Amino acid sequence: MSDALQKAFTLLLLIVLGLILRSKFKNKQQTDGIKEMVLSVALPSTIFIALMKVNVDSKLIIVPALTLVFNFFMYFITPVALTFFGVEKNSSTGRTLIMLLPSLAPGLSCFPFIAEFLGQESVAMAALGDVGNKFFVLIFLYVIALNMFLKNAKTEETNISDKIKALLLNLAKEPINIIIASALILLSFGVSFKSLPVIIADMFDKTSAMMTPLVLIFIGLAVQLKQKKKRLISSMLMFRAGITMLFSAAVIAVLGIKEPTMVLLAVAIPLSSASFWPFAHISAFNLREEASGLPKERRTFDAELAVLVLAFSLPFSTLLILGILSAGTFFADLPTLIMTGLLFMGIGVVPNLIGKSIMKFSKA
């Protein structure tokens, strides 16, 4: 078994471990404890390391720029796509999908297979591309989540100005925001991760290492497999994969990329699974609304749906990327890539359109 396949199975087994341990975590407080460890310790450490290690070569600025273009492309097309699936974009379901579907988690679902099939130089290029994605998921999506939260808060009778003041005060105290501010301040003074004291760097490395296993185990513990929206998520992920392949094909054609390794790299990175970081934003605002006693159906986001998206997206993207890269240069052919993209879009959309037509016909 290849190293890439072993890593894929390891990631999936961690989710399975969470499913097995569900009987040991019978109350919400226990699973919330794991989530708090992720949000307050592991995720801030991961973000700190990522920011402190950013070193963008001006000649390669096009790589993170293209990733960022993809993020925004998916962000603007997702509300349009929701109409094909009968989802209202201003609902908690719609807002949750708009937050998650444009994001990428290449570290979990993509980098191991790029290293195995395309080599370390390609991994470096992929990591550079992730710089643009990090800006999108850490900063832009946070602003979007805040805006969605405030718009939804206007429907409440509570004093909006007091709500905003309390929110900003809490945000200033959150570990993620403190760590981002600290990293930016250190970078402005020319301090990099390598120049930090060994003890400090080692502490961040070890706490960051907890993130992947904790996140995957938490997904296994928290995911509601009986939730009715499994079909919706599967269809949306199919559509996302299809439109992603067409985007990659357009980039390859416009830039005139011919080298098979670079073509496959342009295909693999955007197919990465949805990121955990938008879920962190969703969780932060969901906790505010939960503490205020707001019922689930009136909250800005659907946290349970977000967990379900992550649980489905990771294995789906992992297997898809593994299949594409293990097929050699088969998907490096532009017509093949376009046809596959259209096929995936059709698989995602057509069953829903047929279902709508049948419902309308039966009502008539």
Tab-separated table of C-alpha atoms in Angstrom:
chain	number	residue	atom	x	y	z
A	1	MET	CA	0.000	0.000	0.000
A	2	SER	CA	1.356	3.449	-0.942
A	3	ASP	CA	2.121	6.082	1.716
A	4	ALA	CA	-0.608	8.338	0.306
A	5	LEU	CA	-3.229	5.599	0.585
A	6	GLN	CA	-2.102	4.765	4.117
A	7	LYS	CA	-2.471	8.422	5.112
A	8	ALA	CA	-5.946	8.542	3.571
A	9	PHE	CA	-7.056	5.478	5.526
A	10	THR	CA	-5.517	6.907	8.708
A	11	LEU	CA	-7.582	10.078	8.350
A	12	LEU	CA	-10.757	8.106	7.693
A	13	LEU	CA	-10.052	5.769	10.625
A	14	LEU	CA	-9.830	8.761	12.961
A	15	ILE	CA	-13.401	9.694	11.962
A	16	VAL	CA	-14.428	6.061	12.501
A	17	LEU	CA	-12.754	6.197	15.939
A	18	GLY	CA	-14.957	9.172	16.772
A	19	LEU	CA	-18.031	7.187	15.697
A	20	ILE	CA	-16.943	4.264	17.896
A	21	LEU	CA	-16.407	6.558	20.890
A	22	ARG	CA	-19.866	8.119	20.644
A	23	SER	CA	-21.152	5.840	23.407
A	24	LYS	CA	-18.466	7.238	25.736
A	25	PHE	CA	-19.442	10.856	25.004
A	26	LYS	CA	-23.127	10.795	25.862
A	27	ASN	CA	-23.638	14.454	26.713
A	28	LYS	CA	-23.050	17.647	24.757
A	29	GLN	CA	-20.644	19.056	27.332
A	30	GLN	CA	-18.107	16.304	26.654
A	31	THR	CA	-18.027	16.815	22.892
A	32	ASP	CA	-17.985	20.580	23.420
A	33	GLY	CA	-14.845	20.057	25.515
A	34	ILE	CA	-13.049	18.549	22.517
A	35	LYS	CA	-14.307	21.357	20.272
A	36	GLU	CA	-13.044	23.910	22.773
A	37	MET	CA	-9.597	22.280	22.752
A	38	VAL	CA	-9.558	22.618	18.959
A	39	LEU	CA	-10.790	26.224	18.902
A	40	SER	CA	-8.734	27.483	21.854
A	41	VAL	CA	-5.482	25.497	21.552
A	42	ALA	CA	-4.890	23.398	18.438
A	43	LEU	CA	-6.411	25.726	15.813
A	44	PRO	CA	-4.749	28.933	17.145
A	45	SER	CA	-1.377	27.139	17.160
A	46	THR	CA	-1.908	25.929	13.585
A	47	ILE	CA	-2.878	29.424	12.446
A	48	PHE	CA	0.091	30.974	14.251
A	49	ILE	CA	2.564	28.588	12.613
A	50	ALA	CA	0.975	29.066	9.186
A	51	LEU	CA	1.134	32.857	9.431
A	52	MET	CA	4.664	32.934	10.856
A	53	LYS	CA	5.959	30.673	8.081
A	54	VAL	CA	4.452	32.682	5.219
A	55	ASN	CA	7.232	33.679	2.835
A	56	VAL	CA	5.824	34.542	-0.584
A	57	ASP	CA	8.225	34.912	-3.524
A	58	SER	CA	7.071	37.899	-5.600
A	59	LYS	CA	7.709	35.894	-8.793
A	60	LEU	CA	5.268	33.218	-7.666
A	61	ILE	CA	2.527	35.554	-6.437
A	62	ILE	CA	0.290	34.207	-9.211
A	63	VAL	CA	-0.007	30.861	-7.365
A	64	PRO	CA	-1.787	32.145	-4.214
A	65	ALA	CA	-3.591	34.699	-6.411
A	66	LEU	CA	-5.136	31.925	-8.522
A	67	THR	CA	-6.209	30.024	-5.411
A	68	LEU	CA	-7.820	33.180	-4.089
A	69	VAL	CA	-9.586	33.704	-7.428
A	70	PHE	CA	-10.979	30.168	-7.105
A	71	ASN	CA	-12.184	30.885	-3.547
A	72	PHE	CA	-14.052	33.997	-4.674
A	73	PHE	CA	-15.372	32.249	-7.795
A	74	MET	CA	-16.908	29.526	-5.623
A	75	TYR	CA	-18.160	32.075	-3.095
A	76	PHE	CA	-20.109	34.004	-5.740
A	77	ILE	CA	-21.370	30.953	-7.635
A	78	THR	CA	-22.541	28.982	-4.566
A	79	PRO	CA	-25.660	31.159	-3.899
A	80	VAL	CA	-26.630	30.688	-7.556
A	81	ALA	CA	-26.040	26.923	-7.330
A	82	LEU	CA	-28.231	26.691	-4.214
A	83	THR	CA	-31.282	27.497	-6.334
A	84	PHE	CA	-30.791	24.223	-8.252
A	85	PHE	CA	-31.012	22.360	-4.942
A	86	GLY	CA	-34.016	24.204	-3.539
A	87	VAL	CA	-32.008	25.922	-0.782
A	88	GLU	CA	-32.775	29.508	0.217
A	89	LYS	CA	-29.479	31.416	0.389
A	90	ASN	CA	-30.647	33.501	3.378
A	91	SER	CA	-31.572	30.435	5.442
A	92	SER	CA	-29.282	28.873	8.050
A	93	THR	CA	-28.630	26.022	5.593
A	94	GLY	CA	-27.796	28.413	2.764
A	95	ARG	CA	-25.507	30.581	4.865
A	96	THR	CA	-23.670	27.502	6.177
A	97	LEU	CA	-23.062	26.133	2.673
A	98	ILE	CA	-21.936	29.556	1.388
A	99	MET	CA	-19.334	29.613	4.164
A	100	LEU	CA	-18.018	26.074	3.690
A	101	LEU	CA	-18.137	25.163	-0.005
A	102	PRO	CA	-15.706	27.858	-1.278
A	103	SER	CA	-13.072	26.961	1.348
A	104	LEU	CA	-10.191	24.510	0.960
A	105	ALA	CA	-8.292	22.217	3.332
A	106	PRO	CA	-5.360	21.030	1.168
A	107	GLY	CA	-3.267	20.069	4.183
A	108	LEU	CA	-5.671	17.274	5.124
A	109	SER	CA	-6.968	16.082	1.775
A	110	CYS	CA	-4.437	17.061	-0.865
A	111	PHE	CA	-0.820	17.580	0.250
A	112	PRO	CA	-0.071	13.919	1.156
A	113	PHE	CA	-1.086	12.737	-2.318
A	114	ILE	CA	0.697	15.557	-4.133
A	115	ALA	CA	3.864	14.576	-2.275
A	116	GLU	CA	3.386	10.925	-3.177
A	117	PHE	CA	2.538	11.333	-6.881
A	118	LEU	CA	3.904	14.741	-7.959
A	119	GLY	CA	6.936	15.290	-5.732
A	120	GLN	CA	8.131	17.755	-3.077
A	121	GLU	CA	8.489	20.668	-5.498
A	122	SER	CA	4.783	20.398	-6.242
A	123	VAL	CA	4.038	20.326	-2.512
A	124	ALA	CA	5.925	23.625	-2.131
A	125	MET	CA	3.837	25.123	-4.951
A	126	ALA	CA	0.642	23.810	-3.327
A	127	ALA	CA	1.652	25.270	0.053
A	128	LEU	CA	2.236	28.608	-1.639
A	129	GLY	CA	-1.207	28.396	-3.207
A	130	ASP	CA	-2.673	27.760	0.237
A	131	VAL	CA	-1.489	31.225	1.313
A	132	GLY	CA	-4.296	32.776	-0.758
A	133	ASN	CA	-6.777	30.262	0.652
A	134	LYS	CA	-5.700	31.105	4.206
A	135	PHE	CA	-6.420	34.787	3.622
A	136	PHE	CA	-9.850	33.824	2.326
A	137	VAL	CA	-10.853	31.424	5.115
A	138	LEU	CA	-9.271	33.294	8.015
A	139	ILE	CA	-10.083	36.899	7.173
A	140	PHE	CA	-12.669	37.208	4.396
A	141	LEU	CA	-14.990	34.425	5.586
A	142	TYR	CA	-14.772	35.712	9.153
A	143	VAL	CA	-15.956	39.144	7.970
A	144	ILE	CA	-18.735	37.461	5.972
A	145	ALA	CA	-19.788	35.378	9.000
A	146	LEU	CA	-19.877	38.529	11.150
A	147	ASN	CA	-21.995	40.317	8.549
A	148	MET	CA	-24.416	37.374	8.329
A	149	PHE	CA	-24.636	37.253	12.123
A	150	LEU	CA	-25.420	40.961	12.422
A	151	LYS	CA	-28.051	40.813	9.654
A	152	ASN	CA	-29.729	37.892	11.382
A	153	ALA	CA	-29.534	39.716	14.727
A	154	LYS	CA	-31.665	42.524	13.296
A	155	THR	CA	-34.626	40.181	13.420
A	156	GLU	CA	-34.259	39.972	17.202
A	157	GLU	CA	-35.765	42.438	19.643
A	158	THR	CA	-32.557	42.898	21.640
A	159	ASN	CA	-30.577	46.127	21.417
A	160	ILE	CA	-28.359	45.768	18.347
A	161	SER	CA	-25.682	48.218	19.512
A	162	ASP	CA	-25.320	46.361	22.814
A	163	LYS	CA	-25.159	43.061	20.923
A	164	ILE	CA	-22.384	44.394	18.655
A	165	LYS	CA	-20.386	45.778	21.593
A	166	ALA	CA	-20.646	42.486	23.472
A	167	LEU	CA	-19.696	40.559	20.338
A	168	LEU	CA	-16.623	42.704	19.617
A	169	LEU	CA	-15.522	42.421	23.251
A	170	ASN	CA	-15.813	38.640	23.130
A	171	LEU	CA	-14.028	38.482	19.788
A	172	ALA	CA	-11.130	40.460	21.236
A	173	LYS	CA	-10.793	37.800	23.943
A	174	GLU	CA	-10.909	34.785	21.622
A	175	PRO	CA	-7.609	32.842	21.349
A	176	ILE	CA	-7.773	32.671	17.529
A	177	ASN	CA	-8.021	36.455	17.169
A	178	ILE	CA	-5.353	37.079	19.801
A	179	ILE	CA	-2.964	34.693	18.071
A	180	ILE	CA	-3.585	36.206	14.621
A	181	ALA	CA	-2.916	39.704	15.973
A	182	SER	CA	0.232	38.489	17.737
A	183	ALA	CA	1.543	36.802	14.581
A	184	LEU	CA	0.925	39.899	12.454
A	185	ILE	CA	2.700	42.106	14.998
A	186	LEU	CA	5.721	39.771	15.120
A	187	LEU	CA	5.875	39.588	11.315
A	188	SER	CA	5.774	43.382	11.092
A	189	PHE	CA	8.941	43.439	13.220
A	190	GLY	CA	10.633	40.876	10.975
A	191	VAL	CA	10.253	37.964	13.408
A	192	SER	CA	9.673	34.612	11.691
A	193	PHE	CA	8.827	31.201	13.135
A	194	LYS	CA	12.468	30.093	12.823
A	195	SER	CA	13.667	33.035	14.901
A	196	LEU	CA	11.393	32.219	17.849
A	197	PRO	CA	12.943	30.614	20.957
A	198	VAL	CA	13.112	26.838	20.569
A	199	ILE	CA	10.852	26.233	23.587
A	200	ILE	CA	8.121	28.503	22.187
A	201	ALA	CA	8.347	27.043	18.683
A	202	ASP	CA	8.258	23.506	20.075
A	203	MET	CA	5.167	24.298	22.159
A	204	PHE	CA	3.310	25.583	19.091
A	205	ASP	CA	4.442	22.576	17.020
A	206	LYS	CA	3.162	20.093	19.602
A	207	THR	CA	-0.176	21.809	20.227
A	208	SER	CA	-0.683	22.241	16.483
A	209	ALA	CA	-0.065	18.514	15.980
A	210	MET	CA	-3.231	17.827	18.012
A	211	MET	CA	-5.457	19.560	15.487
A	212	THR	CA	-5.899	16.898	12.799
A	213	PRO	CA	-6.701	13.969	15.137
A	214	LEU	CA	-8.921	16.093	17.375
A	215	VAL	CA	-10.867	17.560	14.456
A	216	LEU	CA	-11.435	14.178	12.821
A	217	ILE	CA	-12.421	12.483	16.087
A	218	PHE	CA	-14.764	15.393	16.840
A	219	ILE	CA	-16.388	14.981	13.410
A	220	GLY	CA	-17.020	11.319	14.194
A	221	LEU	CA	-18.485	12.232	17.596
A	222	ALA	CA	-20.642	15.142	16.450
A	223	VAL	CA	-21.888	14.159	12.999
A	224	GLN	CA	-25.573	13.263	12.875
A	225	LEU	CA	-25.676	10.431	10.330
A	226	LYS	CA	-29.467	10.258	10.564
A	227	GLN	CA	-29.811	13.873	9.464
A	228	LYS	CA	-32.075	14.264	6.439
A	229	LYS	CA	-29.633	16.524	4.575
A	230	LYS	CA	-27.119	13.785	3.657
A	231	ARG	CA	-28.480	13.634	0.105
A	232	LEU	CA	-28.250	17.409	-0.265
A	233	ILE	CA	-24.626	17.418	0.896
A	234	SER	CA	-23.664	14.562	-1.427
A	235	SER	CA	-25.260	16.345	-4.402
A	236	MET	CA	-23.632	19.673	-3.518
A	237	LEU	CA	-20.195	18.054	-3.208
A	238	MET	CA	-20.652	16.404	-6.611
A	239	PHE	CA	-21.620	19.759	-8.126
A	240	ARG	CA	-18.677	21.452	-6.350
A	241	ALA	CA	-16.253	18.882	-7.787
A	242	GLY	CA	-17.679	19.326	-11.290
A	243	ILE	CA	-17.544	23.130	-11.324
A	244	THR	CA	-14.056	22.944	-9.790
A	245	MET	CA	-12.786	20.772	-12.638
A	246	LEU	CA	-14.208	23.210	-15.187
A	247	PHE	CA	-12.505	26.098	-13.369
A	248	SER	CA	-9.189	24.212	-13.438
A	249	ALA	CA	-9.673	23.485	-17.143
A	250	ALA	CA	-10.244	27.194	-17.829
A	251	VAL	CA	-7.091	28.190	-15.896
A	252	ILE	CA	-5.026	25.539	-17.691
A	253	ALA	CA	-6.315	26.711	-21.082
A	254	VAL	CA	-5.878	30.455	-20.397
A	255	LEU	CA	-2.353	30.095	-18.976
A	256	GLY	CA	-1.363	27.518	-21.584
A	257	ILE	CA	-0.136	24.981	-19.024
A	258	LYS	CA	1.231	21.922	-20.822
A	259	GLU	CA	3.483	20.120	-18.326
A	260	PRO	CA	1.437	17.157	-16.931
A	261	THR	CA	2.629	17.640	-13.350
A	262	MET	CA	1.522	21.289	-13.306
A	263	VAL	CA	-1.791	20.379	-14.952
A	264	LEU	CA	-2.520	17.744	-12.301
A	265	LEU	CA	-1.465	20.181	-9.584
A	266	ALA	CA	-3.948	22.753	-10.942
A	267	VAL	CA	-6.634	20.063	-10.848
A	268	ALA	CA	-5.876	18.600	-7.410
A	269	ILE	CA	-5.585	21.713	-5.223
A	270	PRO	CA	-9.105	23.133	-5.878
A	271	LEU	CA	-10.598	19.676	-5.269
A	272	SER	CA	-9.442	19.783	-1.624
A	273	SER	CA	-12.076	19.185	1.036
A	274	ALA	CA	-13.921	22.004	2.795
A	275	SER	CA	-11.879	23.731	5.479
A	276	PHE	CA	-12.404	23.450	9.227
A	277	TRP	CA	-11.739	27.178	9.694
A	278	PRO	CA	-15.137	28.396	8.415
A	279	PHE	CA	-16.646	25.892	10.853
A	280	ALA	CA	-14.615	27.601	13.592
A	281	HIS	CA	-16.236	30.925	12.641
A	282	ILE	CA	-19.659	29.276	12.524
A	283	SER	CA	-19.108	27.722	15.957
A	284	ALA	CA	-18.025	31.037	17.471
A	285	PHE	CA	-21.216	32.817	16.398
A	286	ASN	CA	-23.367	29.783	17.167
A	287	LEU	CA	-22.073	29.828	20.755
A	288	ARG	CA	-23.097	33.494	21.077
A	289	GLU	CA	-26.639	32.697	19.926
A	290	GLU	CA	-26.829	29.560	22.049
A	291	ALA	CA	-25.791	31.528	25.134
A	292	SER	CA	-28.518	34.085	24.426
A	293	GLY	CA	-31.112	31.307	24.288
A	294	LEU	CA	-31.886	31.709	20.593
A	295	PRO	CA	-33.640	28.573	19.263
A	296	LYS	CA	-31.828	26.509	16.603
A	297	GLU	CA	-34.252	27.297	13.810
A	298	ARG	CA	-33.597	31.052	14.174
A	299	ARG	CA	-29.794	30.912	14.382
A	300	THR	CA	-27.533	32.332	11.690
A	301	PHE	CA	-25.862	29.010	10.879
A	302	ASP	CA	-26.649	25.311	11.133
A	303	ALA	CA	-23.678	23.943	13.108
A	304	GLU	CA	-24.821	20.318	12.771
A	305	LEU	CA	-25.003	20.696	8.996
A	306	ALA	CA	-21.495	22.204	8.997
A	307	VAL	CA	-20.151	19.114	10.777
A	308	LEU	CA	-21.951	16.897	8.269
A	309	VAL	CA	-20.380	18.798	5.347
A	310	LEU	CA	-16.909	18.332	6.843
A	311	ALA	CA	-17.562	14.648	7.522
A	312	PHE	CA	-18.637	14.015	3.924
A	313	SER	CA	-16.229	16.403	2.215
A	314	LEU	CA	-12.998	14.946	3.602
A	315	PRO	CA	-13.395	11.329	2.400
A	316	PHE	CA	-15.027	12.482	-0.853
A	317	SER	CA	-12.160	14.847	-1.764
A	318	THR	CA	-9.509	12.429	-0.520
A	319	LEU	CA	-10.753	9.567	-2.689
A	320	LEU	CA	-11.334	11.850	-5.683
A	321	ILE	CA	-7.838	13.384	-5.559
A	322	LEU	CA	-6.279	9.978	-4.947
A	323	GLY	CA	-8.134	8.544	-7.952
A	324	ILE	CA	-7.125	11.414	-10.258
A	325	LEU	CA	-3.449	11.404	-9.295
A	326	SER	CA	-3.136	7.608	-9.338
A	327	ALA	CA	-4.541	7.567	-12.907
A	328	GLY	CA	-1.272	8.945	-14.262
A	329	THR	CA	-1.701	11.567	-17.002
A	330	PHE	CA	-5.262	10.530	-17.874
A	331	PHE	CA	-6.789	13.661	-16.271
A	332	ALA	CA	-4.006	15.882	-17.608
A	333	ASP	CA	-5.919	15.846	-20.897
A	334	LEU	CA	-8.108	18.968	-21.187
A	335	PRO	CA	-11.109	17.371	-22.994
A	336	THR	CA	-11.145	14.525	-20.439
A	337	LEU	CA	-11.107	17.036	-17.597
A	338	ILE	CA	-13.972	19.054	-19.109
A	339	MET	CA	-16.112	15.968	-19.762
A	340	THR	CA	-15.495	14.682	-16.214
A	341	GLY	CA	-16.432	18.070	-14.768
A	342	LEU	CA	-19.686	18.171	-16.731
A	343	LEU	CA	-20.439	14.595	-15.665
A	344	PHE	CA	-19.992	15.423	-11.971
A	345	MET	CA	-22.137	18.544	-12.289
A	346	GLY	CA	-24.842	16.477	-13.974
A	347	ILE	CA	-24.737	13.808	-11.267
A	348	GLY	CA	-25.114	16.525	-8.641
A	349	VAL	CA	-27.856	18.614	-10.248
A	350	VAL	CA	-29.973	16.375	-12.507
A	351	PRO	CA	-31.490	14.097	-9.786
A	352	ASN	CA	-32.641	17.185	-7.864
A	353	LEU	CA	-34.171	18.754	-10.968
A	354	ILE	CA	-35.964	15.492	-11.790
A	355	GLY	CA	-37.235	15.283	-8.208
A	356	LYS	CA	-38.594	18.840	-8.413
A	357	SER	CA	-40.299	18.091	-11.748
A	358	ILE	CA	-41.953	14.958	-10.326
A	359	MET	CA	-43.205	16.906	-7.275
A	360	LYS	CA	-44.667	19.649	-9.480
A	361	PHE	CA	-46.293	17.072	-11.759
A	362	SER	CA	-47.807	15.189	-8.819
A	363	LYS	CA	-49.216	18.408	-7.353
A	364	ALA	CA	-50.693	19.347	-10.710
